Short mmCIF file of C-alpha atoms in Angstrom, two decimals:
data_model
loop_
_atom_site.label_atom_id
_atom_site.label_comp_id
_atom_site.label_asym_id
_atom_site.label_seq_id
_atom_site.Cartn_x
_atom_site.Cartn_y
_atom_site.Cartn_z
CA UNK R 1 -0.09 0.01 0.26
CA UNK R 2 1.42 3.23 -1.00
CA UNK R 3 1.08 6.38 1.62
CA UNK R 4 -1.09 9.38 0.16
CA UNK R 5 -2.18 10.63 3.11
CA UNK R 6 -0.59 14.33 1.97
CA UNK R 7 -2.80 14.15 -1.30
CA UNK R 8 -6.49 14.11 -1.68
CA UNK R 9 -8.63 13.01 -4.86
CA UNK R 10 -11.66 14.95 -5.50
CA UNK R 11 -14.03 13.05 -7.93
CA UNK R 12 -17.14 14.62 -8.96
CA UNK R 13 -19.81 11.99 -10.14
CA UNK R 14 -22.95 11.27 -11.97
CA UNK R 15 -23.73 7.94 -12.25
CA UNK R 16 -25.82 7.65 -15.32
CA UNK R 17 -25.29 4.32 -16.92
CA UNK R 18 -24.35 0.85 -15.87
CA UNK R 19 -20.92 1.18 -17.50
CA UNK R 20 -20.99 4.76 -15.16
CA UNK R 21 -21.58 2.71 -12.13
CA UNK R 22 -18.97 -0.37 -12.81
CA UNK R 23 -16.24 2.42 -13.29
CA UNK R 24 -17.33 4.37 -10.18
CA UNK R 25 -17.37 0.70 -8.29
CA UNK R 26 -13.44 0.01 -9.90
CA UNK R 27 -12.24 2.78 -9.82
CA UNK R 28 -13.00 3.75 -6.10
CA UNK R 29 -11.74 0.20 -4.90
CA UNK R 30 -8.71 -0.13 -6.97
CA UNK R 31 -7.73 3.26 -5.01
CA UNK R 32 -8.78 2.23 -1.78
CA UNK R 33 -6.63 -1.34 -2.32
CA UNK R 34 -3.70 0.11 -3.61
CA UNK R 35 -3.38 3.74 -2.00
CA UNK R 36 -3.28 5.16 1.73
CA UNK R 37 -5.03 8.65 0.98
CA UNK R 38 -8.42 10.53 1.36
CA UNK R 39 -11.00 10.89 -1.47
CA UNK R 40 -13.53 13.70 -1.62
CA UNK R 41 -16.59 12.27 -4.07
CA UNK R 42 -19.56 14.92 -4.97
CA UNK R 43 -22.38 14.17 -6.43
CA UNK R 44 -25.08 16.07 -8.49
CA UNK R 45 -28.09 13.84 -9.61
CA UNK R 46 -31.83 13.28 -9.11
CA UNK R 47 -31.36 10.91 -6.51
CA UNK R 48 -27.90 9.75 -5.13
CA UNK R 49 -26.62 6.40 -5.51
CA UNK R 50 -23.24 6.56 -4.51
CA UNK R 51 -24.12 5.88 -0.80
CA UNK R 52 -24.90 2.59 -1.92
CA UNK R 53 -22.12 1.68 -3.87
CA UNK R 54 -19.58 2.74 -1.21
CA UNK R 55 -21.26 0.06 0.91
CA UNK R 56 -19.43 -2.75 -0.94
CA UNK R 57 -16.09 -0.53 -1.22
CA UNK R 58 -13.38 -1.97 0.96
CA UNK R 59 -11.04 0.40 2.30
CA UNK R 60 -8.68 -0.02 4.90
CA UNK R 61 -6.43 3.10 5.24
CA UNK R 62 -8.12 5.63 2.74
CA UNK R 63 -10.49 8.02 3.65
CA UNK R 64 -13.82 8.79 2.11
CA UNK R 65 -16.10 11.86 2.20
CA UNK R 66 -19.06 11.98 0.40
CA UNK R 67 -21.01 15.20 -0.94
CA UNK R 68 -24.79 15.25 -2.39
CA UNK R 69 -26.65 17.76 -4.38
CA UNK R 70 -29.74 17.16 -5.83
CA UNK R 71 -30.08 18.17 -9.26
CA UNK R 72 -32.61 17.39 -12.17
CA UNK R 73 -30.11 19.46 -14.61
CA UNK R 74 -29.30 17.34 -17.38
CA UNK R 75 -26.15 19.10 -17.86
CA UNK R 76 -23.45 17.94 -15.33
CA UNK R 77 -21.32 20.95 -13.91
CA UNK R 78 -17.82 19.14 -13.78
CA UNK R 79 -15.75 22.43 -12.75
CA UNK R 80 -18.25 23.60 -10.92
CA UNK R 81 -18.08 20.38 -8.09
CA UNK R 82 -14.40 20.55 -8.77
CA UNK R 83 -13.69 24.04 -7.26
CA UNK R 84 -16.39 23.80 -4.23
CA UNK R 85 -14.84 20.29 -3.42
CA UNK R 86 -11.25 21.77 -3.65
CA UNK R 87 -12.44 24.62 -0.99
CA UNK R 88 -12.26 21.38 1.52
CA UNK R 89 -9.64 19.79 0.85
CA UNK R 90 -6.87 20.11 3.72
CA UNK R 91 -4.10 18.48 1.94
CA UNK R 92 -1.09 19.80 0.47
CA UNK R 93 -1.77 17.91 -3.23
CA UNK R 94 -5.33 17.63 -4.86
CA UNK R 95 -5.88 15.05 -7.68
CA UNK R 96 -8.60 16.43 -9.92
CA UNK R 97 -9.86 12.54 -10.65
CA UNK R 98 -12.35 10.90 -13.13
CA UNK R 99 -13.54 7.84 -12.61
CA UNK R 100 -12.96 6.79 -16.33
CA UNK R 101 -9.08 6.54 -15.37
CA UNK R 102 -6.45 4.66 -14.07
CA UNK R 103 -3.19 4.37 -13.57
CA UNK R 104 -0.14 2.45 -12.05
CA UNK R 105 0.02 3.23 -7.77
CA UNK R 106 3.73 4.19 -8.23
CA UNK R 107 2.78 6.97 -11.03
CA UNK R 108 0.52 8.28 -7.85
CA UNK R 109 3.60 8.05 -5.30
CA UNK R 110 6.22 9.92 -8.18
CA UNK R 111 3.53 12.68 -9.08
CA UNK R 112 2.91 13.30 -5.35
CA UNK R 113 6.77 13.33 -4.71
CA UNK R 114 7.48 15.67 -7.43
CA UNK R 115 4.84 18.11 -6.51
CA UNK R 116 6.06 18.33 -3.12
CA UNK R 117 9.18 18.67 -3.85
CA UNK R 118 8.99 21.37 -6.44
CA UNK R 119 6.33 23.70 -4.01
CA UNK R 120 8.60 26.61 -4.33
#
């Protein structure tokens, strides 16, 4: 398990298909399995689905914070959600993350190390 306690992944989400649900489950479980980190999820949807999905995620040393906003809007305001989540981050490194992307766990560690060492 790679220690990334100095990093917070911010993930805006709307579960609008079976593929999106699969990706959400897979990516969140992947991050929890390989990293010791922080995750903030903000769901914008008519009905929140993330709490039910999180019941099946096994996280040992990753803290997940969840926010929900009820929205009937067909437009997903990703950037606004990211900005709102960014205001709550307490770590020196933030990863703007998407539930359709995976990297090797070492890539996250190397990026954090680079950001922290070049933070002048």
